PDB file of C-alpha atoms in Angstrom:
ATOM      1  CA  UNK A   1      -9.741 -10.995 -14.633  1.00 80.00           C
ATOM      2  CA  UNK A   2      -5.899 -10.329 -15.027  1.00 95.00           C
ATOM      3  CA  UNK A   3      -4.393  -8.870 -18.210  1.00 97.00           C
ATOM      4  CA  UNK A   4      -0.423  -9.626 -18.631  1.00 96.00           C
ATOM      5  CA  UNK A   5       1.768  -7.992 -20.945  1.00 96.00           C
ATOM      6  CA  UNK A   6       5.542  -8.160 -21.205  1.00 94.00           C
ATOM      7  CA  UNK A   7       6.432  -4.133 -21.136  1.00 94.00           C
ATOM      8  CA  UNK A   8       4.719  -1.020 -20.849  1.00 95.00           C
ATOM      9  CA  UNK A   9       5.721   2.213 -20.061  1.00 94.00           C
ATOM     10  CA  UNK A  10       3.287   2.288 -16.540  1.00 94.00           C
ATOM     11  CA  UNK A  11       0.586   0.147 -15.671  1.00 96.00           C
ATOM     12  CA  UNK A  12      -0.935   2.798 -13.714  1.00 96.00           C
ATOM     13  CA  UNK A  13      -0.951   5.491 -16.579  1.00 96.00           C
ATOM     14  CA  UNK A  14      -2.464   2.941 -18.538  1.00 97.00           C
ATOM     15  CA  UNK A  15      -5.305   1.868 -16.217  1.00 97.00           C
ATOM     16  CA  UNK A  16      -5.936   5.317 -15.722  1.00 96.00           C
ATOM     17  CA  UNK A  17      -6.210   6.361 -19.470  1.00 97.00           C
ATOM     18  CA  UNK A  18      -8.807   3.363 -19.464  1.00 98.00           C
ATOM     19  CA  UNK A  19     -10.706   4.587 -16.513  1.00 96.00           C
ATOM     20  CA  UNK A  20     -11.078   7.923 -17.818  1.00 96.00           C
ATOM     21  CA  UNK A  21     -12.055   6.499 -21.362  1.00 97.00           C
ATOM     22  CA  UNK A  22     -14.949   4.389 -19.558  1.00 96.00           C
ATOM     23  CA  UNK A  23     -13.570   1.075 -19.404  1.00 97.00           C
ATOM     24  CA  UNK A  24     -14.703  -1.737 -17.089  1.00 96.00           C
ATOM     25  CA  UNK A  25     -12.915  -2.943 -14.184  1.00 97.00           C
ATOM     26  CA  UNK A  26      -9.876  -4.906 -14.631  1.00 98.00           C
ATOM     27  CA  UNK A  27      -6.087  -5.623 -13.832  1.00 98.00           C
ATOM     28  CA  UNK A  28      -3.152  -5.290 -15.813  1.00 98.00           C
ATOM     29  CA  UNK A  29       0.158  -6.902 -14.771  1.00 98.00           C
ATOM     30  CA  UNK A  30       3.448  -6.030 -16.468  1.00 96.00           C
ATOM     31  CA  UNK A  31       6.683  -7.814 -16.497  1.00 94.00           C
ATOM     32  CA  UNK A  32       8.644  -4.717 -16.710  1.00 92.00           C
ATOM     33  CA  UNK A  33       7.644  -0.849 -16.774  1.00 89.00           C
ATOM     34  CA  UNK A  34       9.927   1.832 -18.486  1.00 87.00           C
ATOM     35  CA  UNK A  35       8.230   4.598 -16.783  1.00 73.00           C
ATOM     36  CA  UNK A  36       6.975   3.232 -13.337  1.00 61.00           C
ATOM     37  CA  UNK A  37       6.353   5.697 -10.424  1.00 59.00           C
ATOM     38  CA  UNK A  38       5.625   5.304  -6.800  1.00 51.00           C
ATOM     39  CA  UNK A  39       3.720   7.771  -4.217  1.00 50.00           C
ATOM     40  CA  UNK A  40       4.148  11.501  -4.730  1.00 46.00           C
ATOM     41  CA  UNK A  41       5.473  11.150  -8.163  1.00 51.00           C
ATOM     42  CA  UNK A  42       8.559   9.406  -7.229  1.00 54.00           C
ATOM     43  CA  UNK A  43      10.328   7.045  -9.943  1.00 54.00           C
ATOM     44  CA  UNK A  44       9.426   3.384  -9.086  1.00 52.00           C
ATOM     45  CA  UNK A  45      12.335   0.720 -10.116  1.00 55.00           C
ATOM     46  CA  UNK A  46      10.607  -1.483 -12.572  1.00 62.00           C
ATOM     47  CA  UNK A  47      13.166  -4.413 -13.239  1.00 69.00           C
ATOM     48  CA  UNK A  48      11.872  -7.878 -14.465  1.00 82.00           C
ATOM     49  CA  UNK A  49      11.096 -10.297 -11.830  1.00 93.00           C
ATOM     50  CA  UNK A  50       9.321  -8.047  -9.817  1.00 96.00           C
ATOM     51  CA  UNK A  51       5.299  -7.586  -9.582  1.00 96.00           C
ATOM     52  CA  UNK A  52       4.243  -4.444 -11.322  1.00 96.00           C
ATOM     53  CA  UNK A  53       0.388  -4.349 -11.156  1.00 97.00           C
ATOM     54  CA  UNK A  54      -2.430  -1.735 -11.296  1.00 97.00           C
ATOM     55  CA  UNK A  55      -6.275  -2.421 -10.692  1.00 97.00           C
ATOM     56  CA  UNK A  56      -9.065  -0.225 -11.898  1.00 97.00           C
ATOM     57  CA  UNK A  57     -12.292  -0.445  -9.767  1.00 94.00           C
ATOM     58  CA  UNK A  58     -15.591   1.283 -10.495  1.00 93.00           C
ATOM     59  CA  UNK A  59     -17.240   2.860  -7.641  1.00 86.00           C
ATOM     60  CA  UNK A  60     -19.864   5.295  -6.823  1.00 70.00           C
ATOM     61  CA  UNK A  61     -18.688   9.210  -7.464  1.00 57.00           C
ATOM     62  CA  UNK A  62     -19.250  10.197  -4.134  1.00 49.00           C
ATOM     63  CA  UNK A  63     -16.832   7.640  -2.908  1.00 53.00           C
ATOM     64  CA  UNK A  64     -13.964   8.901  -4.812  1.00 51.00           C
ATOM     65  CA  UNK A  65     -12.875  12.156  -2.924  1.00 48.00           C
ATOM     66  CA  UNK A  66     -10.001  11.838  -0.800  1.00 42.00           C
ATOM     67  CA  UNK A  67      -8.311   8.431  -1.105  1.00 43.00           C
ATOM     68  CA  UNK A  68      -5.134   9.216   1.064  1.00 45.00           C
ATOM     69  CA  UNK A  69      -5.122   8.243   3.782  1.00 47.00           C
ATOM     70  CA  UNK A  70      -8.609   6.819   3.660  1.00 66.00           C
ATOM     71  CA  UNK A  71      -9.566   3.330   4.086  1.00 81.00           C
ATOM     72  CA  UNK A  72      -8.709   2.434   0.159  1.00 85.00           C
ATOM     73  CA  UNK A  73      -5.133   3.426   0.698  1.00 88.00           C
ATOM     74  CA  UNK A  74      -4.994   1.432   4.084  1.00 93.00           C
ATOM     75  CA  UNK A  75      -6.936  -1.705   2.666  1.00 92.00           C
ATOM     76  CA  UNK A  76      -4.703  -1.907  -0.298  1.00 94.00           C
ATOM     77  CA  UNK A  77      -1.738  -2.282   1.799  1.00 96.00           C
ATOM     78  CA  UNK A  78      -3.743  -5.002   3.510  1.00 97.00           C
ATOM     79  CA  UNK A  79      -4.379  -6.802   0.607  1.00 97.00           C
ATOM     80  CA  UNK A  80      -0.631  -6.838  -0.454  1.00 97.00           C
ATOM     81  CA  UNK A  81       0.642  -8.041   2.731  1.00 98.00           C
ATOM     82  CA  UNK A  82      -1.968 -10.447   2.823  1.00 98.00           C
ATOM     83  CA  UNK A  83      -1.417 -11.763  -0.681  1.00 98.00           C
ATOM     84  CA  UNK A  84       2.530 -12.182  -0.161  1.00 98.00           C
ATOM     85  CA  UNK A  85       1.909 -13.820   2.948  1.00 98.00           C
ATOM     86  CA  UNK A  86      -0.365 -16.403   1.467  1.00 97.00           C
ATOM     87  CA  UNK A  87       2.357 -17.742  -0.766  1.00 97.00           C
ATOM     88  CA  UNK A  88       5.282 -16.976   1.545  1.00 96.00           C
ATOM     89  CA  UNK A  89       4.063 -17.570   5.154  1.00 95.00           C
ATOM     90  CA  UNK A  90       6.229 -16.768   7.924  1.00 92.00           C
ATOM     91  CA  UNK A  91       7.688 -13.529   5.919  1.00 96.00           C
ATOM     92  CA  UNK A  92       8.149 -10.886   8.720  1.00 97.00           C
ATOM     93  CA  UNK A  93       5.857  -8.303   6.687  1.00 98.00           C
ATOM     94  CA  UNK A  94       4.519  -5.258   8.293  1.00 97.00           C
ATOM     95  CA  UNK A  95       3.041  -2.006   7.462  1.00 97.00           C
ATOM     96  CA  UNK A  96       4.279   1.191   7.225  1.00 96.00           C
ATOM     97  CA  UNK A  97       1.524   4.198   7.108  1.00 95.00           C
ATOM     98  CA  UNK A  98      -0.265   4.433   4.878  1.00 91.00           C
ATOM     99  CA  UNK A  99       0.194   1.379   2.728  1.00 90.00           C
ATOM    100  CA  UNK A 100       3.951   0.497   2.581  1.00 95.00           C
ATOM    101  CA  UNK A 101       4.804  -3.339   3.140  1.00 97.00           C
ATOM    102  CA  UNK A 102       7.991  -3.529   5.194  1.00 97.00           C
ATOM    103  CA  UNK A 103      10.264  -6.164   6.421  1.00 96.00           C
ATOM    104  CA  UNK A 104      12.627  -5.423   9.403  1.00 89.00           C
ATOM    105  CA  UNK A 105      12.506  -1.489   8.525  1.00 90.00           C
ATOM    106  CA  UNK A 106      13.149  -2.399   4.751  1.00 96.00           C
ATOM    107  CA  UNK A 107      10.812  -1.637   2.084  1.00 96.00           C
ATOM    108  CA  UNK A 108       9.341  -4.554   0.031  1.00 97.00           C
ATOM    109  CA  UNK A 109       6.097  -3.166  -1.607  1.00 97.00           C
ATOM    110  CA  UNK A 110       4.383   0.199  -2.116  1.00 94.00           C
ATOM    111  CA  UNK A 111       1.166   1.255  -3.321  1.00 94.00           C
ATOM    112  CA  UNK A 112      -0.043   4.262  -5.246  1.00 93.00           C
ATOM    113  CA  UNK A 113      -3.671   5.329  -5.774  1.00 92.00           C
ATOM    114  CA  UNK A 114      -5.191   7.584  -8.294  1.00 92.00           C
ATOM    115  CA  UNK A 115      -8.903   8.302  -8.376  1.00 89.00           C
ATOM    116  CA  UNK A 116     -11.592  10.431 -10.613  1.00 89.00           C
ATOM    117  CA  UNK A 117     -15.178  10.704 -10.731  1.00 88.00           C
ATOM    118  CA  UNK A 118     -16.688   6.904 -10.195  1.00 88.00           C
ATOM    119  CA  UNK A 119     -13.356   5.312 -10.095  1.00 91.00           C
ATOM    120  CA  UNK A 120     -10.078   4.235  -8.349  1.00 92.00           C
ATOM    121  CA  UNK A 121      -6.886   2.926  -9.805  1.00 94.00           C
ATOM    122  CA  UNK A 122      -4.828   1.044  -7.078  1.00 95.00           C
ATOM    123  CA  UNK A 123      -0.977   0.462  -8.300  1.00 96.00           C
ATOM    124  CA  UNK A 124       1.142  -2.049  -6.558  1.00 96.00           C
ATOM    125  CA  UNK A 125       4.983  -2.576  -6.911  1.00 95.00           C
ATOM    126  CA  UNK A 126       6.301  -5.509  -5.061  1.00 96.00           C
ATOM    127  CA  UNK A 127      10.020  -6.470  -4.620  1.00 96.00           C
ATOM    128  CA  UNK A 128      10.000 -10.190  -5.496  1.00 97.00           C
ATOM    129  CA  UNK A 129      13.065 -11.612  -6.849  1.00 96.00           C
ATOM    130  CA  UNK A 130      15.223  -8.328  -6.121  1.00 93.00           C
ATOM    131  CA  UNK A 131      15.359  -5.106  -4.235  1.00 94.00           C
ATOM    132  CA  UNK A 132      16.303  -2.320  -6.157  1.00 89.00           C
ATOM    133  CA  UNK A 133      18.990   0.133  -4.700  1.00 84.00           C
ATOM    134  CA  UNK A 134      17.135   3.574  -3.532  1.00 80.00           C
ATOM    135  CA  UNK A 135      19.483   6.244  -2.234  1.00 79.00           C
ATOM    136  CA  UNK A 136      18.430   6.963   1.384  1.00 77.00           C
ATOM    137  CA  UNK A 137      16.228   3.848   1.694  1.00 84.00           C
ATOM    138  CA  UNK A 138      16.802   0.152   2.650  1.00 93.00           C
ATOM    139  CA  UNK A 139      14.881  -2.287   0.703  1.00 95.00           C
ATOM    140  CA  UNK A 140      14.326  -6.086   0.612  1.00 97.00           C
ATOM    141  CA  UNK A 141      12.693  -8.331  -1.474  1.00 97.00           C
ATOM    142  CA  UNK A 142      10.322 -11.402  -1.046  1.00 97.00           C
ATOM    143  CA  UNK A 143      12.943 -13.838  -2.098  1.00 97.00           C
ATOM    144  CA  UNK A 144      14.978 -12.770   1.077  1.00 96.00           C
ATOM    145  CA  UNK A 145      12.532 -14.973   3.238  1.00 96.00           C
ATOM    146  CA  UNK A 146      11.956 -18.312   1.042  1.00 95.00           C
ATOM    147  CA  UNK A 147      11.249 -19.139  -2.464  1.00 95.00           C
ATOM    148  CA  UNK A 148      10.191 -16.133  -4.613  1.00 95.00           C
ATOM    149  CA  UNK A 149       6.620 -16.542  -5.321  1.00 96.00           C
ATOM    150  CA  UNK A 150       5.427 -16.573  -9.284  1.00 97.00           C
ATOM    151  CA  UNK A 151       4.418 -13.248 -10.462  1.00 96.00           C
ATOM    152  CA  UNK A 152       1.173 -14.135 -11.790  1.00 96.00           C
ATOM    153  CA  UNK A 153       0.317 -16.197  -8.771  1.00 97.00           C
ATOM    154  CA  UNK A 154       1.244 -13.270  -6.636  1.00 98.00           C
ATOM    155  CA  UNK A 155      -0.885 -10.974  -9.007  1.00 98.00           C
ATOM    156  CA  UNK A 156      -3.985 -13.192  -8.760  1.00 98.00           C
ATOM    157  CA  UNK A 157      -3.527 -13.226  -4.735  1.00 98.00           C
ATOM    158  CA  UNK A 158      -3.378  -9.303  -4.676  1.00 98.00           C
ATOM    159  CA  UNK A 159      -6.489  -9.125  -6.787  1.00 98.00           C
ATOM    160  CA  UNK A 160      -8.230 -11.881  -4.632  1.00 98.00           C
ATOM    161  CA  UNK A 161      -7.379  -9.988  -1.488  1.00 98.00           C
ATOM    162  CA  UNK A 162      -8.150  -6.676  -2.482  1.00 97.00           C
ATOM    163  CA  UNK A 163     -11.592  -8.291  -3.619  1.00 96.00           C
ATOM    164  CA  UNK A 164     -12.187  -9.648  -0.315  1.00 97.00           C
ATOM    165  CA  UNK A 165     -11.273  -6.485   1.440  1.00 96.00           C
ATOM    166  CA  UNK A 166     -13.241  -4.424  -0.945  1.00 94.00           C
ATOM    167  CA  UNK A 167     -16.271  -6.471  -0.138  1.00 94.00           C
ATOM    168  CA  UNK A 168     -15.767  -6.136   3.950  1.00 95.00           C
ATOM    169  CA  UNK A 169     -15.185  -2.240   3.214  1.00 92.00           C
ATOM    170  CA  UNK A 170     -18.555  -1.846   1.117  1.00 90.00           C
ATOM    171  CA  UNK A 171     -20.546  -4.114   3.568  1.00 93.00           C
ATOM    172  CA  UNK A 172     -19.117  -2.879   6.687  1.00 93.00           C
ATOM    173  CA  UNK A 173     -17.522   0.195   6.521  1.00 90.00           C
ATOM    174  CA  UNK A 174     -13.973   1.514   7.448  1.00 91.00           C
ATOM    175  CA  UNK A 175     -14.139  -0.322  10.985  1.00 92.00           C
ATOM    176  CA  UNK A 176     -12.696  -3.662  10.125  1.00 95.00           C
ATOM    177  CA  UNK A 177     -10.153  -2.241   7.835  1.00 94.00           C
ATOM    178  CA  UNK A 178      -8.616  -0.143  10.339  1.00 94.00           C
ATOM    179  CA  UNK A 179      -8.702  -2.679  13.207  1.00 95.00           C
ATOM    180  CA  UNK A 180      -6.958  -4.796  10.656  1.00 96.00           C
ATOM    181  CA  UNK A 181      -4.160  -2.144   9.799  1.00 96.00           C
ATOM    182  CA  UNK A 182      -3.587  -1.761  13.375  1.00 94.00           C
ATOM    183  CA  UNK A 183      -2.776  -4.978  13.973  1.00 96.00           C
ATOM    184  CA  UNK A 184      -0.408  -5.149  11.317  1.00 97.00           C
ATOM    185  CA  UNK A 185       1.054  -1.585  11.160  1.00 96.00           C
ATOM    186  CA  UNK A 186       2.915   0.387  13.618  1.00 96.00           C
ATOM    187  CA  UNK A 187       3.151  -0.348  17.480  1.00 94.00           C
ATOM    188  CA  UNK A 188       1.461   1.867  19.967  1.00 94.00           C
ATOM    189  CA  UNK A 189       4.281   4.288  21.186  1.00 95.00           C
ATOM    190  CA  UNK A 190       6.569   3.532  18.275  1.00 95.00           C
ATOM    191  CA  UNK A 191       8.718   6.771  17.485  1.00 96.00           C
ATOM    192  CA  UNK A 192       7.973   8.179  14.186  1.00 95.00           C
ATOM    193  CA  UNK A 193       8.977  11.302  12.378  1.00 94.00           C
ATOM    194  CA  UNK A 194       6.937  13.050   9.630  1.00 93.00           C
ATOM    195  CA  UNK A 195       8.502  16.017   8.371  1.00 88.00           C
ATOM    196  CA  UNK A 196       8.901  18.247  11.308  1.00 89.00           C
ATOM    197  CA  UNK A 197       6.698  16.110  13.539  1.00 93.00           C
ATOM    198  CA  UNK A 198       8.941  13.814  15.905  1.00 94.00           C
ATOM    199  CA  UNK A 199       6.347  11.671  18.037  1.00 96.00           C
ATOM    200  CA  UNK A 200       4.777   8.667  19.276  1.00 96.00           C
ATOM    201  CA  UNK A 201       2.266   6.482  17.080  1.00 97.00           C
ATOM    202  CA  UNK A 202      -1.253   6.853  18.824  1.00 97.00           C
ATOM    203  CA  UNK A 203      -3.428   4.944  16.589  1.00 95.00           C
ATOM    204  CA  UNK A 204      -5.780   5.846  13.383  1.00 94.00           C
ATOM    205  CA  UNK A 205      -8.383   8.230  12.968  1.00 94.00           C
ATOM    206  CA  UNK A 206     -11.526   7.166  11.870  1.00 91.00           C
ATOM    207  CA  UNK A 207     -10.713   8.395   8.156  1.00 89.00           C
ATOM    208  CA  UNK A 208      -7.599   6.530   8.065  1.00 91.00           C
ATOM    209  CA  UNK A 209      -5.336   9.633   9.262  1.00 93.00           C
ATOM    210  CA  UNK A 210      -2.073   8.687  11.443  1.00 94.00           C
ATOM    211  CA  UNK A 211      -2.414  10.081  14.957  1.00 96.00           C
ATOM    212  CA  UNK A 212       0.929  11.403  16.214  1.00 96.00           C
ATOM    213  CA  UNK A 213       1.601  12.231  19.751  1.00 97.00           C
ATOM    214  CA  UNK A 214       4.409  14.916  19.905  1.00 96.00           C
ATOM    215  CA  UNK A 215       5.045  15.899  23.670  1.00 94.00           C
ATOM    216  CA  UNK A 216       1.391  15.530  24.719  1.00 95.00           C
ATOM    217  CA  UNK A 217      -0.304  17.197  21.981  1.00 95.00           C
ATOM    218  CA  UNK A 218      -2.070  14.949  19.231  1.00 97.00           C
ATOM    219  CA  UNK A 219      -1.610  15.553  15.583  1.00 96.00           C
ATOM    220  CA  UNK A 220      -3.463  14.149  12.587  1.00 95.00           C
ATOM    221  CA  UNK A 221      -1.245  13.276   9.826  1.00 94.00           C
ATOM    222  CA  UNK A 222      -2.987  12.981   6.405  1.00 89.00           C
ATOM    223  CA  UNK A 223       0.140  12.875   4.020  1.00 86.00           C
ATOM    224  CA  UNK A 224       3.832  12.935   4.448  1.00 87.00           C
ATOM    225  CA  UNK A 225       6.941  10.490   4.409  1.00 88.00           C
ATOM    226  CA  UNK A 226       6.975   8.509   7.691  1.00 92.00           C
ATOM    227  CA  UNK A 227      10.350   7.442   9.096  1.00 89.00           C
ATOM    228  CA  UNK A 228      11.740   5.944  12.373  1.00 84.00           C
ATOM    229  CA  UNK A 229      12.505   8.674  14.963  1.00 78.00           C
ATOM    230  CA  UNK A 230      15.036   8.469  18.127  1.00 65.00           C
ATOM    231  CA  UNK A 231      13.600   6.988  21.341  1.00 56.00           C
ATOM    232  CA  UNK A 232      12.677   3.885  23.541  1.00 54.00           C
ATOM    233  CA  UNK A 233      11.652   0.981  21.764  1.00 44.00           C
ATOM    234  CA  UNK A 234       8.015   0.416  22.158  1.00 43.00           C
ATOM    235  CA  UNK A 235       6.356  -2.577  23.271  1.00 43.00           C
ATOM    236  CA  UNK A 236       4.503  -4.871  21.002  1.00 40.00           C
ATOM    237  CA  UNK A 237       1.562  -4.891  22.877  1.00 37.00           C
ATOM    238  CA  UNK A 238      -1.284  -2.012  22.774  1.00 37.00           C
ATOM    239  CA  UNK A 239      -1.817  -1.109  19.137  1.00 38.00           C
ATOM    240  CA  UNK A 240      -5.019   0.387  18.633  1.00 38.00           C
ATOM    241  CA  UNK A 241      -7.268   2.748  16.914  1.00 40.00           C
ATOM    242  CA  UNK A 242      -7.842   6.651  17.559  1.00 36.00           C
TER     243      UNK A 242
END
């Protein structure tokens, strides 16, 4: 069941507090946040009309060790993209490693994950009716591609999609998640930059790490900000797993 509030400091902070206090699974949607945050501690603009949602999941303790860039980070991005496309078919949404939802190089949605013994909290921020200005970044919103979906309907769609991907992961392991992400993510050979590394996308490792071919040397990327690098435009064919 999804709970909705008008205003809160941070849905992520609240659901993390509940997780640590032993609360059961649940989802919290806020129409506005005053202290929203994204990955790596960045502030997340949380204006009215956009989606601010956090989900608490209860999991075996051994499953909550390293979520970035593990299967949960990847499947969260898949769920957000799937939910948005269900309400806005045809929107040009793709995934940027590990879990950003993009449209033509512009960020539409992001995911932040916190985990502890026996729990994980997945926070979702989606630009629905407007795209906040972010220095050094290009942003877009779902309304750029059609009628903006209802926030509650979108939140419920995200919760449902995450539930389906969770069931798939728990039943079949990480491979279906990795395969679906590979189909919706970077093209094989796409030129990317992560920190000082500048190379060609070469798929995903079994643990969800990104494989980057830098002048014939394969690098495993487990964290970092991914950007476009100079180089030839890749063919859309040939996406795959490492």
